[in-house]
Amino acid sequence: MTAAARRRAFLTAAPLLAAFLVWGLSGLPPVGDYRGPYGLVLNQVAVAERHATNVVAAVTFDYRGVDTMGEEFILFAAVTGVAILLRAMRGEAERPPEEQARGRRVPGTSNAVRVIGLALLGPVMLFGTYVTAHGHLSPGGGFQGGVVVATGALLVYLSGEYVTLRRLEPESMIDLAESAGAAGYVVVGLSGLVAAGVFLANALPLGRPGTLLSAGTLPVINLTVGLEVASGFVLLLSEFLEQTLVLRGTGSTGAAPDPPGRPPAVPRTPPGGSPDPSGRRR
Amino acid sequence: MKALDYLPYLVAAWLFVVGLYGIVTSRNLIHAVTCLAVVQSSTYVLLLAVGYRRGAAAPVFIDGQKAMTLRGDNIANEFHQIVENYIEKRFGHQHIAENA
Amino acid sequence: MTVLLAVVLLLVAAAGTAVVLTRDPLDQAIVASFFGLLLGLAFLVLQAPDVALSQIAVGAVALPLMILLALAKVRRGSR
């Protein structure tokens, strides 16, 4: 079908779909009148039962902990799938990123970007760890803090220090960290099984609500999930960067290697810097 | 305003249809995947709109009391009072006496 | 149904339309980042701070990053 025919077919069907959706959604109670009792019950009992002041984290990691374990493993499987795909495509004659920098006539990363990126690295890591550790006290938790910490690794790359990133976080260590995070959740669950006879039972001492060491297994689960999410995202980032920045030999892509005199087609940056895939001058 | 109460649902339906339009008429696969992300966000908006309670705050309890959003004209004094109550409950009377 | 919530939702709808109407994937990544940020703001106004934190970190940073990296990989593979 041509593009115009597709557009016309969709535009004739879209009002019907929209009408159907609106008719269905108008049957819901108006926004603001949610009548479910689950939230009201939880507000009464969660702080007393679990000694956690963030009820959302108590629901995610304690009342519905098995669902969160499944979700964490979805992320784990997705990252594993990407790693398998991208690692299998690596050619044999790979050159490490430092060697490429010498022959190139490329603009470096601007000093302002480097300074700001590297200066923000510490606060970002600290903030991510804070959000992870205080997940049971204030909004946040393992997922949120983990992604913030992974953003710190991205800052290192953006400041033009890709080589430093590779040296700071060797691949084997990231793999190990991610697996440790994913396995940690299951270990906590099994320890609940051993201690109280129920998988993922909250068997650690509950402590005083409002302090860091409260809510039993919640801080432990937060830390393992944070570790898993952070290392998963850093693994994704480093896999993609391997693909785009490291020159390949005749390997599996089938393309001939670039002759050394000619600047490479894409991306024309030093190890680091943002990829500029369309080749436009900035 | 009865119609305005349903605005989030309308926004969710609009995002869904617009995202579908993008997928149907896209010529680039990466463009289609990003339009899929727009369709995904319509489900987020719907989910959050269904659970919203008017005038409520997020369920984060500080020292057993729900964290509240201050409204109205007397915000500065109310905030001062909240801080004073917290200090007194947490540290007791002696610290207030020391700093007075 | 406050004015703030109505305005933010209309902005979200407009940003979603802009994401779809931007044809070039490279430009679309930037618009998608802005859309993610607006969506995080909408979640905050709807009193869901945990979801807003996740959305800002993922939808405004990780998703455009993945789009850009996929673009770079695709362009390189086609030469």
CSV table of C-alpha atoms in Angstrom, one decimal:
chain,number,residue,atom,x,y,z
A,1,MET,CA,0.0,0.0,0.0
A,2,THR,CA,1.3,3.5,-0.7
A,3,ALA,CA,1.8,5.9,2.1
A,4,ALA,CA,-1.1,8.1,1.0
A,5,ALA,CA,-3.4,5.0,0.8
A,6,ARG,CA,-2.4,4.0,4.3
A,7,ARG,CA,-3.1,7.5,5.7
A,8,ARG,CA,-6.5,7.6,4.1
A,9,ALA,CA,-7.4,4.1,5.4
A,10,PHE,CA,-6.3,5.1,8.9
A,11,LEU,CA,-8.1,8.5,8.8
A,12,THR,CA,-11.4,6.8,7.9
A,13,ALA,CA,-11.0,4.2,10.7
A,14,ALA,CA,-9.6,6.5,13.4
A,15,PRO,CA,-12.8,8.5,14.2
A,16,LEU,CA,-14.6,5.1,14.8
A,17,LEU,CA,-11.8,4.0,17.1
A,18,ALA,CA,-11.7,7.3,18.9
A,19,ALA,CA,-15.5,7.2,19.4
A,20,PHE,CA,-15.3,3.7,20.7
A,21,LEU,CA,-12.6,4.6,23.2
A,22,VAL,CA,-14.4,7.7,24.4
A,23,TRP,CA,-17.6,5.8,24.8
A,24,GLY,CA,-15.8,3.2,26.9
A,25,LEU,CA,-13.9,5.7,29.0
A,26,SER,CA,-16.9,7.8,29.7
A,27,GLY,CA,-18.3,4.8,31.7
A,28,LEU,CA,-15.6,5.3,34.3
A,29,PRO,CA,-16.2,7.5,37.4
A,30,PRO,CA,-15.1,11.1,36.9
A,31,VAL,CA,-11.5,11.8,37.7
A,32,GLY,CA,-11.0,12.3,41.4
A,33,ASP,CA,-13.8,10.0,42.6
A,34,TYR,CA,-11.8,6.8,42.8
A,35,ARG,CA,-13.9,4.4,44.9
A,36,GLY,CA,-11.5,1.6,45.5
A,37,PRO,CA,-11.0,0.7,49.2
A,38,TYR,CA,-7.5,-0.8,48.9
A,39,GLY,CA,-5.8,2.5,49.2
A,40,LEU,CA,-7.8,3.6,52.2
A,41,VAL,CA,-7.1,0.3,54.0
A,42,LEU,CA,-3.4,0.5,53.3
A,43,ASN,CA,-3.2,4.1,54.6
A,44,GLN,CA,-4.5,2.9,57.9
A,45,VAL,CA,-2.4,-0.3,58.4
A,46,ALA,CA,0.8,0.0,56.4
A,47,VAL,CA,2.8,2.1,58.7
A,48,ALA,CA,1.9,0.1,61.7
A,49,GLU,CA,2.4,-3.3,60.1
A,50,ARG,CA,5.6,-2.7,58.2
A,51,HIS,CA,7.1,0.4,59.9
A,52,ALA,CA,7.7,1.9,56.5
A,53,THR,CA,6.6,5.5,55.9
A,54,ASN,CA,6.5,5.3,52.1
A,55,VAL,CA,3.4,3.2,51.6
A,56,VAL,CA,4.1,2.8,47.8
A,57,ALA,CA,7.4,1.2,48.5
A,58,ALA,CA,5.8,-1.1,51.1
A,59,VAL,CA,3.3,-2.2,48.6
A,60,THR,CA,5.8,-2.7,45.8
A,61,PHE,CA,8.4,-4.6,47.8
A,62,ASP,CA,6.5,-6.2,50.6
A,63,TYR,CA,2.8,-6.7,50.0
A,64,ARG,CA,3.3,-7.4,46.3
A,65,GLY,CA,6.9,-8.4,46.4
A,66,VAL,CA,6.6,-11.3,44.0
A,67,ASP,CA,5.3,-9.1,41.2
A,68,THR,CA,8.2,-6.8,41.6
A,69,MET,CA,10.6,-9.7,41.4
A,70,GLY,CA,9.0,-10.7,38.1
A,71,GLU,CA,9.4,-7.1,36.8
A,72,GLU,CA,13.0,-7.0,37.9
A,73,PHE,CA,13.6,-10.2,36.0
A,74,ILE,CA,11.9,-8.7,32.9
A,75,LEU,CA,14.5,-5.9,33.0
A,76,PHE,CA,17.2,-8.5,33.5
A,77,ALA,CA,16.1,-10.6,30.6
A,78,ALA,CA,15.8,-7.5,28.3
A,79,VAL,CA,19.4,-6.4,29.1
A,80,THR,CA,20.6,-10.0,28.7
A,81,GLY,CA,18.9,-10.2,25.3
A,82,VAL,CA,20.5,-6.9,24.1
A,83,ALA,CA,23.9,-8.1,25.4
A,84,ILE,CA,23.7,-11.4,23.6
A,85,LEU,CA,22.6,-9.7,20.3
A,86,LEU,CA,25.3,-7.1,20.4
A,87,ARG,CA,28.1,-9.2,21.6
A,88,ALA,CA,27.5,-11.8,18.9
A,89,MET,CA,27.9,-9.0,16.3
A,90,ARG,CA,31.3,-7.9,17.4
A,91,GLY,CA,34.0,-8.5,14.8
A,92,GLU,CA,37.3,-10.2,15.5
A,93,ALA,CA,39.7,-7.4,14.5
A,94,GLU,CA,38.6,-4.9,17.1
A,95,ARG,CA,40.8,-1.9,17.9
A,96,PRO,CA,40.6,-0.4,21.4
A,97,PRO,CA,39.3,3.2,21.4
A,98,GLU,CA,42.6,4.9,22.3
A,99,GLU,CA,44.3,4.0,19.0
A,100,GLN,CA,41.5,5.6,17.0
A,101,ALA,CA,42.1,9.0,18.5
A,102,ARG,CA,45.6,9.6,17.2
A,103,GLY,CA,44.9,9.6,13.5
A,104,ARG,CA,41.8,11.7,13.6
A,105,ARG,CA,41.2,15.4,13.0
A,106,VAL,CA,38.3,15.8,15.2
A,107,PRO,CA,37.0,18.6,17.5
A,108,GLY,CA,37.2,17.7,21.1
A,109,THR,CA,34.4,17.9,23.6
A,110,SER,CA,34.1,21.5,24.7
A,111,ASN,CA,35.6,22.4,28.0
A,112,ALA,CA,32.3,23.6,29.5
A,113,VAL,CA,30.7,20.3,28.9
A,114,ARG,CA,33.6,18.4,30.4
A,115,VAL,CA,33.7,20.6,33.5
A,116,ILE,CA,30.0,20.5,34.1
A,117,GLY,CA,29.7,16.8,33.4
A,118,LEU,CA,32.5,15.8,35.7
A,119,ALA,CA,31.5,18.2,38.4
A,120,LEU,CA,28.0,16.8,38.4
A,121,LEU,CA,29.1,13.2,38.6
A,122,GLY,CA,29.7,13.2,42.3
A,123,PRO,CA,26.3,14.8,43.3
A,124,VAL,CA,24.5,12.6,40.8
A,125,MET,CA,26.0,9.4,42.3
A,126,LEU,CA,25.3,10.6,45.8
A,127,PHE,CA,21.7,11.5,44.9
A,128,GLY,CA,21.1,8.1,43.3
A,129,THR,CA,22.4,6.3,46.4
A,130,TYR,CA,20.3,8.5,48.6
A,131,VAL,CA,17.1,7.8,46.6
A,132,THR,CA,17.9,4.1,46.7
A,133,ALA,CA,18.7,3.9,50.4
A,134,HIS,CA,15.7,6.0,51.5
A,135,GLY,CA,13.2,4.2,49.4
A,136,HIS,CA,11.2,3.0,52.3
A,137,LEU,CA,11.0,6.5,53.9
A,138,SER,CA,10.4,9.0,51.1
A,139,PRO,CA,9.4,8.7,47.4
A,140,GLY,CA,12.0,6.7,45.5
A,141,GLY,CA,13.3,3.2,45.8
A,142,GLY,CA,15.5,0.8,44.0
A,143,PHE,CA,14.4,1.4,40.5
A,144,GLN,CA,14.5,5.2,40.6
A,145,GLY,CA,17.8,5.3,42.4
A,146,GLY,CA,19.4,2.7,40.1
A,147,VAL,CA,18.5,4.7,37.0
A,148,VAL,CA,19.9,7.9,38.5
A,149,VAL,CA,23.2,6.2,39.3
A,150,ALA,CA,23.3,4.9,35.7
A,151,THR,CA,22.9,8.4,34.5
A,152,GLY,CA,26.1,9.2,36.3
A,153,ALA,CA,27.9,6.8,34.0
A,154,LEU,CA,26.3,8.5,31.1
A,155,LEU,CA,27.7,11.8,32.3
A,156,VAL,CA,31.2,10.3,32.2
A,157,TYR,CA,30.7,9.3,28.6
A,158,LEU,CA,29.2,12.7,27.6
A,159,SER,CA,32.2,14.5,29.1
A,160,GLY,CA,34.4,12.9,26.5
A,161,GLU,CA,35.9,10.3,28.8
A,162,TYR,CA,34.8,7.1,27.2
A,163,VAL,CA,38.2,5.5,27.8
A,164,THR,CA,38.0,6.3,31.5
A,165,LEU,CA,34.5,4.7,31.5
A,166,ARG,CA,35.8,1.5,30.1
A,167,ARG,CA,38.6,1.4,32.6
A,168,LEU,CA,36.5,2.3,35.5
A,169,GLU,CA,33.9,-0.3,34.8
A,170,PRO,CA,35.2,-3.4,33.1
A,171,GLU,CA,32.6,-5.5,31.6
A,172,SER,CA,33.0,-8.5,33.8
A,173,MET,CA,32.4,-6.4,36.9
A,174,ILE,CA,29.2,-5.0,35.4
A,175,ASP,CA,27.9,-8.4,34.5
A,176,LEU,CA,28.7,-9.7,38.0
A,177,ALA,CA,27.0,-6.7,39.6
A,178,GLU,CA,23.9,-7.1,37.6
A,179,SER,CA,23.6,-10.8,38.3
A,180,ALA,CA,24.3,-10.2,42.0
A,181,GLY,CA,21.5,-7.7,42.2
A,182,ALA,CA,19.0,-10.0,40.5
A,183,ALA,CA,20.1,-13.0,42.6
A,184,GLY,CA,20.0,-10.9,45.8
A,185,TYR,CA,16.3,-10.4,45.5
A,186,VAL,CA,15.8,-14.2,45.2
A,187,VAL,CA,18.2,-14.7,48.2
A,188,VAL,CA,16.1,-12.4,50.3
A,189,GLY,CA,13.0,-14.3,49.3
A,190,LEU,CA,14.6,-17.6,50.2
A,191,SER,CA,15.8,-16.3,53.5
A,192,GLY,CA,12.2,-15.3,54.2
A,193,LEU,CA,11.2,-18.9,53.3
A,194,VAL,CA,13.8,-20.3,55.7
A,195,ALA,CA,13.0,-17.9,58.5
A,196,ALA,CA,9.2,-17.7,58.4
A,197,GLY,CA,8.0,-20.4,56.1
A,198,VAL,CA,6.8,-17.9,53.4
A,199,PHE,CA,8.7,-16.8,50.3
A,200,LEU,CA,9.6,-13.1,50.7
A,201,ALA,CA,8.4,-12.9,54.2
A,202,ASN,CA,9.5,-9.8,56.0
A,203,ALA,CA,11.5,-11.6,58.7
A,204,LEU,CA,14.1,-9.0,59.7
A,205,PRO,CA,13.5,-6.9,62.8
A,206,LEU,CA,11.2,-4.0,61.9
A,207,GLY,CA,12.8,-1.2,63.8
A,208,ARG,CA,11.4,2.3,64.4
A,209,PRO,CA,9.4,3.9,61.5
A,210,GLY,CA,11.3,6.9,60.1
A,211,THR,CA,14.8,5.6,60.6
A,212,LEU,CA,17.0,4.2,57.9
A,213,LEU,CA,17.1,0.7,59.4
A,214,SER,CA,13.4,0.1,59.5
A,215,ALA,CA,10.9,-1.9,57.6
A,216,GLY,CA,12.8,-5.2,57.8
A,217,THR,CA,13.8,-6.5,54.4
A,218,LEU,CA,12.7,-3.3,52.5
A,219,PRO,CA,16.1,-1.5,52.6
A,220,VAL,CA,17.9,-4.8,51.6
A,221,ILE,CA,15.6,-5.3,48.6
A,222,ASN,CA,15.9,-1.7,47.7
A,223,LEU,CA,19.7,-2.0,47.6
A,224,THR,CA,19.7,-5.2,45.5
A,225,VAL,CA,17.2,-3.8,43.0
A,226,GLY,CA,19.2,-0.5,42.8
A,227,LEU,CA,22.4,-2.5,42.1
A,228,GLU,CA,20.7,-4.5,39.4
A,229,VAL,CA,19.0,-1.6,37.7
A,230,ALA,CA,22.1,0.6,37.7
A,231,SER,CA,24.4,-2.1,36.4
A,232,GLY,CA,21.8,-3.2,33.8
A,233,PHE,CA,21.6,0.3,32.4
A,234,VAL,CA,25.4,0.8,32.5
A,235,LEU,CA,25.7,-2.6,30.6
A,236,LEU,CA,23.2,-1.4,28.0
A,237,LEU,CA,25.1,1.8,27.6
A,238,SER,CA,28.5,0.2,27.3
A,239,GLU,CA,27.2,-2.4,24.8
A,240,PHE,CA,25.8,0.2,22.5
A,241,LEU,CA,28.9,2.4,22.8
A,242,GLU,CA,31.1,-0.6,22.0
A,243,GLN,CA,29.1,-0.9,18.8
A,244,THR,CA,29.2,2.7,17.7
A,245,LEU,CA,32.7,3.8,18.8
A,246,VAL,CA,35.0,0.9,18.3
A,247,LEU,CA,36.1,0.4,14.8
A,248,ARG,CA,35.5,-3.1,13.4
A,249,GLY,CA,37.5,-5.2,11.1
A,250,THR,CA,36.0,-7.3,8.3
A,251,GLY,CA,34.1,-9.2,11.0
A,252,SER,CA,30.5,-10.0,10.9
A,253,THR,CA,29.2,-6.8,9.5
A,254,GLY,CA,30.8,-7.7,6.1
A,255,ALA,CA,32.1,-4.1,5.5
A,256,ALA,CA,35.7,-3.4,4.6
A,257,PRO,CA,37.7,-1.6,7.2
A,258,ASP,CA,38.1,2.1,6.7
A,259,PRO,CA,41.5,3.0,5.2
A,260,PRO,CA,43.6,4.8,7.8
A,261,GLY,CA,43.9,8.2,6.0
A,262,ARG,CA,40.2,8.8,5.5
A,263,PRO,CA,38.2,10.1,8.5
A,264,PRO,CA,35.7,7.5,9.6
A,265,ALA,CA,32.2,7.9,8.3
A,266,VAL,CA,30.4,8.1,11.6
A,267,PRO,CA,30.7,9.3,14.3
A,268,ARG,CA,33.4,11.8,13.9
A,269,THR,CA,34.2,12.4,17.6
A,270,PRO,CA,37.1,11.3,19.8
A,271,PRO,CA,36.4,8.5,22.2
A,272,GLY,CA,33.5,10.0,23.9
A,273,GLY,CA,31.4,12.9,22.9
A,274,SER,CA,27.9,12.5,21.6
A,275,PRO,CA,27.3,10.3,18.5
A,276,ASP,CA,26.3,12.4,15.5
A,277,PRO,CA,24.9,9.8,13.3
A,278,SER,CA,23.5,12.0,10.5
A,279,GLY,CA,26.9,13.5,9.9
A,280,ARG,CA,25.6,17.0,10.2
A,281,ARG,CA,28.0,19.8,11.2
A,282,ARG,CA,27.0,21.0,14.6
B,1,MET,CA,-17.7,20.9,35.3
B,2,LYS,CA,-18.6,17.5,34.2
B,3,ALA,CA,-16.7,17.5,30.8
B,4,LEU,CA,-13.5,18.8,32.4
B,5,ASP,CA,-13.5,16.0,34.9
B,6,TYR,CA,-13.0,13.5,32.0
B,7,LEU,CA,-10.1,15.5,30.4
B,8,PRO,CA,-7.4,12.9,31.4
B,9,TYR,CA,-9.4,10.1,29.8
B,10,LEU,CA,-9.7,12.2,26.6
B,11,VAL,CA,-6.0,13.0,26.7
B,12,ALA,CA,-5.3,9.3,27.0
B,13,ALA,CA,-7.5,8.4,24.1
B,14,TRP,CA,-6.0,11.2,22.0
B,15,LEU,CA,-2.4,10.0,22.7
B,16,PHE,CA,-3.5,6.4,21.8
B,17,VAL,CA,-4.9,7.4,18.4
B,18,VAL,CA,-2.1,9.9,17.6
B,19,GLY,CA,0.5,7.2,18.4
B,20,LEU,CA,-1.3,4.7,16.2
B,21,TYR,CA,-1.4,7.3,13.4
B,22,GLY,CA,2.3,7.7,13.7
B,23,ILE,CA,2.9,4.0,13.5
B,24,VAL,CA,0.7,3.5,10.5
B,25,THR,CA,2.1,6.3,8.5
B,26,SER,CA,5.8,6.1,9.4
B,27,ARG,CA,8.5,5.3,6.8
B,28,ASN,CA,11.3,4.8,9.3
B,29,LEU,CA,11.3,1.9,11.8
B,30,ILE,CA,12.9,3.9,14.6
B,31,HIS,CA,10.3,6.5,14.1
B,32,ALA,CA,7.6,3.8,14.5
B,33,VAL,CA,9.1,2.5,17.7
B,34,THR,CA,9.1,6.0,19.2
B,35,CYS,CA,5.5,6.4,18.3
B,36,LEU,CA,4.9,3.2,20.1
B,37,ALA,CA,6.3,4.9,23.2
B,38,VAL,CA,3.7,7.5,22.8
B,39,VAL,CA,1.0,4.9,22.7
B,40,GLN,CA,2.5,3.4,25.9
B,41,SER,CA,2.4,6.7,27.6
B,42,SER,CA,-1.4,6.9,27.0
B,43,THR,CA,-1.8,3.8,29.2
B,44,TYR,CA,0.3,5.5,31.9
B,45,VAL,CA,-2.0,8.6,31.8
B,46,LEU,CA,-5.1,6.4,32.0
B,47,LEU,CA,-3.8,4.4,34.9
B,48,LEU,CA,-2.8,7.4,36.9
B,49,ALA,CA,-6.0,9.3,36.1
B,50,VAL,CA,-8.2,6.3,37.3
B,51,GLY,CA,-6.5,6.2,40.7
B,52,TYR,CA,-6.4,9.9,41.4
B,53,ARG,CA,-8.4,11.2,44.4
B,54,ARG,CA,-9.2,14.8,44.4
B,55,GLY,CA,-7.5,16.8,47.2
B,56,ALA,CA,-5.3,13.9,48.2
B,57,ALA,CA,-1.6,13.7,48.7
B,58,ALA,CA,1.0,11.0,47.9
B,59,PRO,CA,0.9,8.3,50.6
B,60,VAL,CA,4.1,9.2,52.4
B,61,PHE,CA,3.8,9.4,56.2
B,62,ILE,CA,6.3,11.3,58.2
B,63,ASP,CA,6.3,10.3,61.9
B,64,GLY,CA,2.9,8.8,61.4
B,65,GLN,CA,1.2,11.9,60.0
B,66,LYS,CA,0.5,12.2,56.3
B,67,ALA,CA,2.7,14.7,54.5
B,68,MET,CA,0.4,17.5,53.5
B,69,THR,CA,0.5,20.2,50.8
B,70,LEU,CA,0.0,23.6,52.4
B,71,ARG,CA,-2.6,25.8,50.9
B,72,GLY,CA,-4.0,29.2,51.7
B,73,ASP,CA,-2.7,32.5,53.1
B,74,ASN,CA,-1.1,31.4,56.3
B,75,ILE,CA,1.5,29.1,54.7
B,76,ALA,CA,4.6,30.6,56.5
B,77,ASN,CA,3.2,30.2,60.0
B,78,GLU,CA,1.8,26.8,59.3
B,79,PHE,CA,5.2,25.6,58.0
B,80,HIS,CA,6.9,27.1,61.1
B,81,GLN,CA,4.5,25.3,63.3
B,82,ILE,CA,5.1,22.0,61.5
B,83,VAL,CA,8.8,22.4,62.0
B,84,GLU,CA,8.5,23.3,65.6
B,85,ASN,CA,6.2,20.3,66.3
B,86,TYR,CA,8.7,18.0,64.6
B,87,ILE,CA,11.6,19.3,66.6
B,88,GLU,CA,9.8,18.9,69.8
B,89,LYS,CA,8.6,15.4,69.1
B,90,ARG,CA,12.0,14.3,67.9
B,91,PHE,CA,14.4,15.9,70.2
B,92,GLY,CA,12.3,16.8,73.2
B,93,HIS,CA,12.1,20.0,75.2
B,94,GLN,CA,15.8,20.2,76.2
B,95,HIS,CA,17.1,21.1,72.8
B,96,ILE,CA,14.6,23.9,72.4
B,97,ALA,CA,15.6,25.3,75.8
B,98,GLU,CA,19.3,25.1,74.9
B,99,ASN,CA,18.9,27.1,71.7
B,100,ALA,CA,16.4,29.6,73.0
C,1,MET,CA,-9.9,19.1,38.4
C,2,THR,CA,-7.6,22.1,38.9
C,3,VAL,CA,-6.4,24.5,36.2
C,4,LEU,CA,-2.8,23.2,36.8
C,5,LEU,CA,-3.8,19.6,36.0
C,6,ALA,CA,-5.8,20.7,32.9
C,7,VAL,CA,-2.9,22.8,31.5
C,8,VAL,CA,-0.3,20.0,32.1
C,9,LEU,CA,-2.5,17.4,30.4
C,10,LEU,CA,-3.1,19.6,27.4
C,11,LEU,CA,0.7,20.2,27.2
C,12,VAL,CA,1.2,16.4,27.3
C,13,ALA,CA,-1.3,15.9,24.5
C,14,ALA,CA,0.4,18.6,22.4
C,15,ALA,CA,3.9,17.1,23.1
C,16,GLY,CA,2.7,13.7,22.1
C,17,THR,CA,1.4,15.1,18.8
C,18,ALA,CA,4.7,16.8,18.2
C,19,VAL,CA,6.6,13.5,18.8
C,20,VAL,CA,4.5,11.8,16.2
C,21,LEU,CA,4.7,14.6,13.6
C,22,THR,CA,8.5,14.9,13.8
C,23,ARG,CA,9.6,12.6,11.0
C,24,ASP,CA,13.4,12.6,11.3
C,25,PRO,CA,14.3,10.1,14.1
C,26,LEU,CA,17.2,12.3,15.3
C,27,ASP,CA,15.0,15.2,15.9
C,28,GLN,CA,12.3,12.9,17.3
C,29,ALA,CA,14.7,11.7,20.0
C,30,ILE,CA,15.0,15.3,21.4
C,31,VAL,CA,11.2,15.9,21.2
C,32,ALA,CA,10.7,12.5,22.9
C,33,SER,CA,13.0,13.7,25.7
C,34,PHE,CA,10.9,16.8,26.2
C,35,PHE,CA,7.7,14.7,26.1
C,36,GLY,CA,9.1,12.4,28.8
C,37,LEU,CA,9.9,15.4,31.0
C,38,LEU,CA,6.4,16.8,30.6
C,39,LEU,CA,4.9,13.4,31.4
C,40,GLY,CA,7.0,13.3,34.5
C,41,LEU,CA,5.6,16.7,35.5
C,42,ALA,CA,2.0,15.4,34.9
C,43,PHE,CA,2.7,12.4,37.1
C,44,LEU,CA,3.9,14.7,39.8
C,45,VAL,CA,0.7,16.8,39.6
C,46,LEU,CA,-1.3,13.6,39.8
C,47,GLN,CA,0.4,13.0,43.2
C,48,ALA,CA,2.6,10.0,42.1
C,49,PRO,CA,6.2,11.1,43.0
C,50,ASP,CA,7.7,7.6,42.7
C,51,VAL,CA,6.4,7.2,39.2
C,52,ALA,CA,7.5,10.7,38.3
C,53,LEU,CA,11.1,10.0,39.4
C,54,SER,CA,11.2,6.9,37.3
C,55,GLN,CA,9.6,8.6,34.3
C,56,ILE,CA,12.0,11.5,34.4
C,57,ALA,CA,15.1,9.3,34.6
C,58,VAL,CA,13.9,6.8,32.0
C,59,GLY,CA,11.7,8.8,29.6
C,60,ALA,CA,13.9,11.9,29.4
C,61,VAL,CA,17.3,10.4,29.5
C,62,ALA,CA,17.5,6.6,28.9
C,63,LEU,CA,14.9,6.4,26.0
C,64,PRO,CA,16.4,9.2,23.8
C,65,LEU,CA,19.8,7.8,24.5
C,66,MET,CA,18.8,4.4,23.3
C,67,ILE,CA,17.2,6.0,20.2
C,68,LEU,CA,20.4,7.9,19.4
C,69,LEU,CA,22.6,4.9,19.9
C,70,ALA,CA,20.4,2.7,17.8
C,71,LEU,CA,20.5,5.4,15.1
C,72,ALA,CA,24.2,5.5,15.2
C,73,LYS,CA,24.4,1.7,15.0
C,74,VAL,CA,22.0,1.6,12.0
C,75,ARG,CA,23.7,4.4,10.1
C,76,ARG,CA,27.1,2.8,10.6
C,77,GLY,CA,25.8,-0.6,9.5
C,78,SER,CA,24.4,0.7,6.3
C,79,ARG,CA,27.7,2.2,5.0
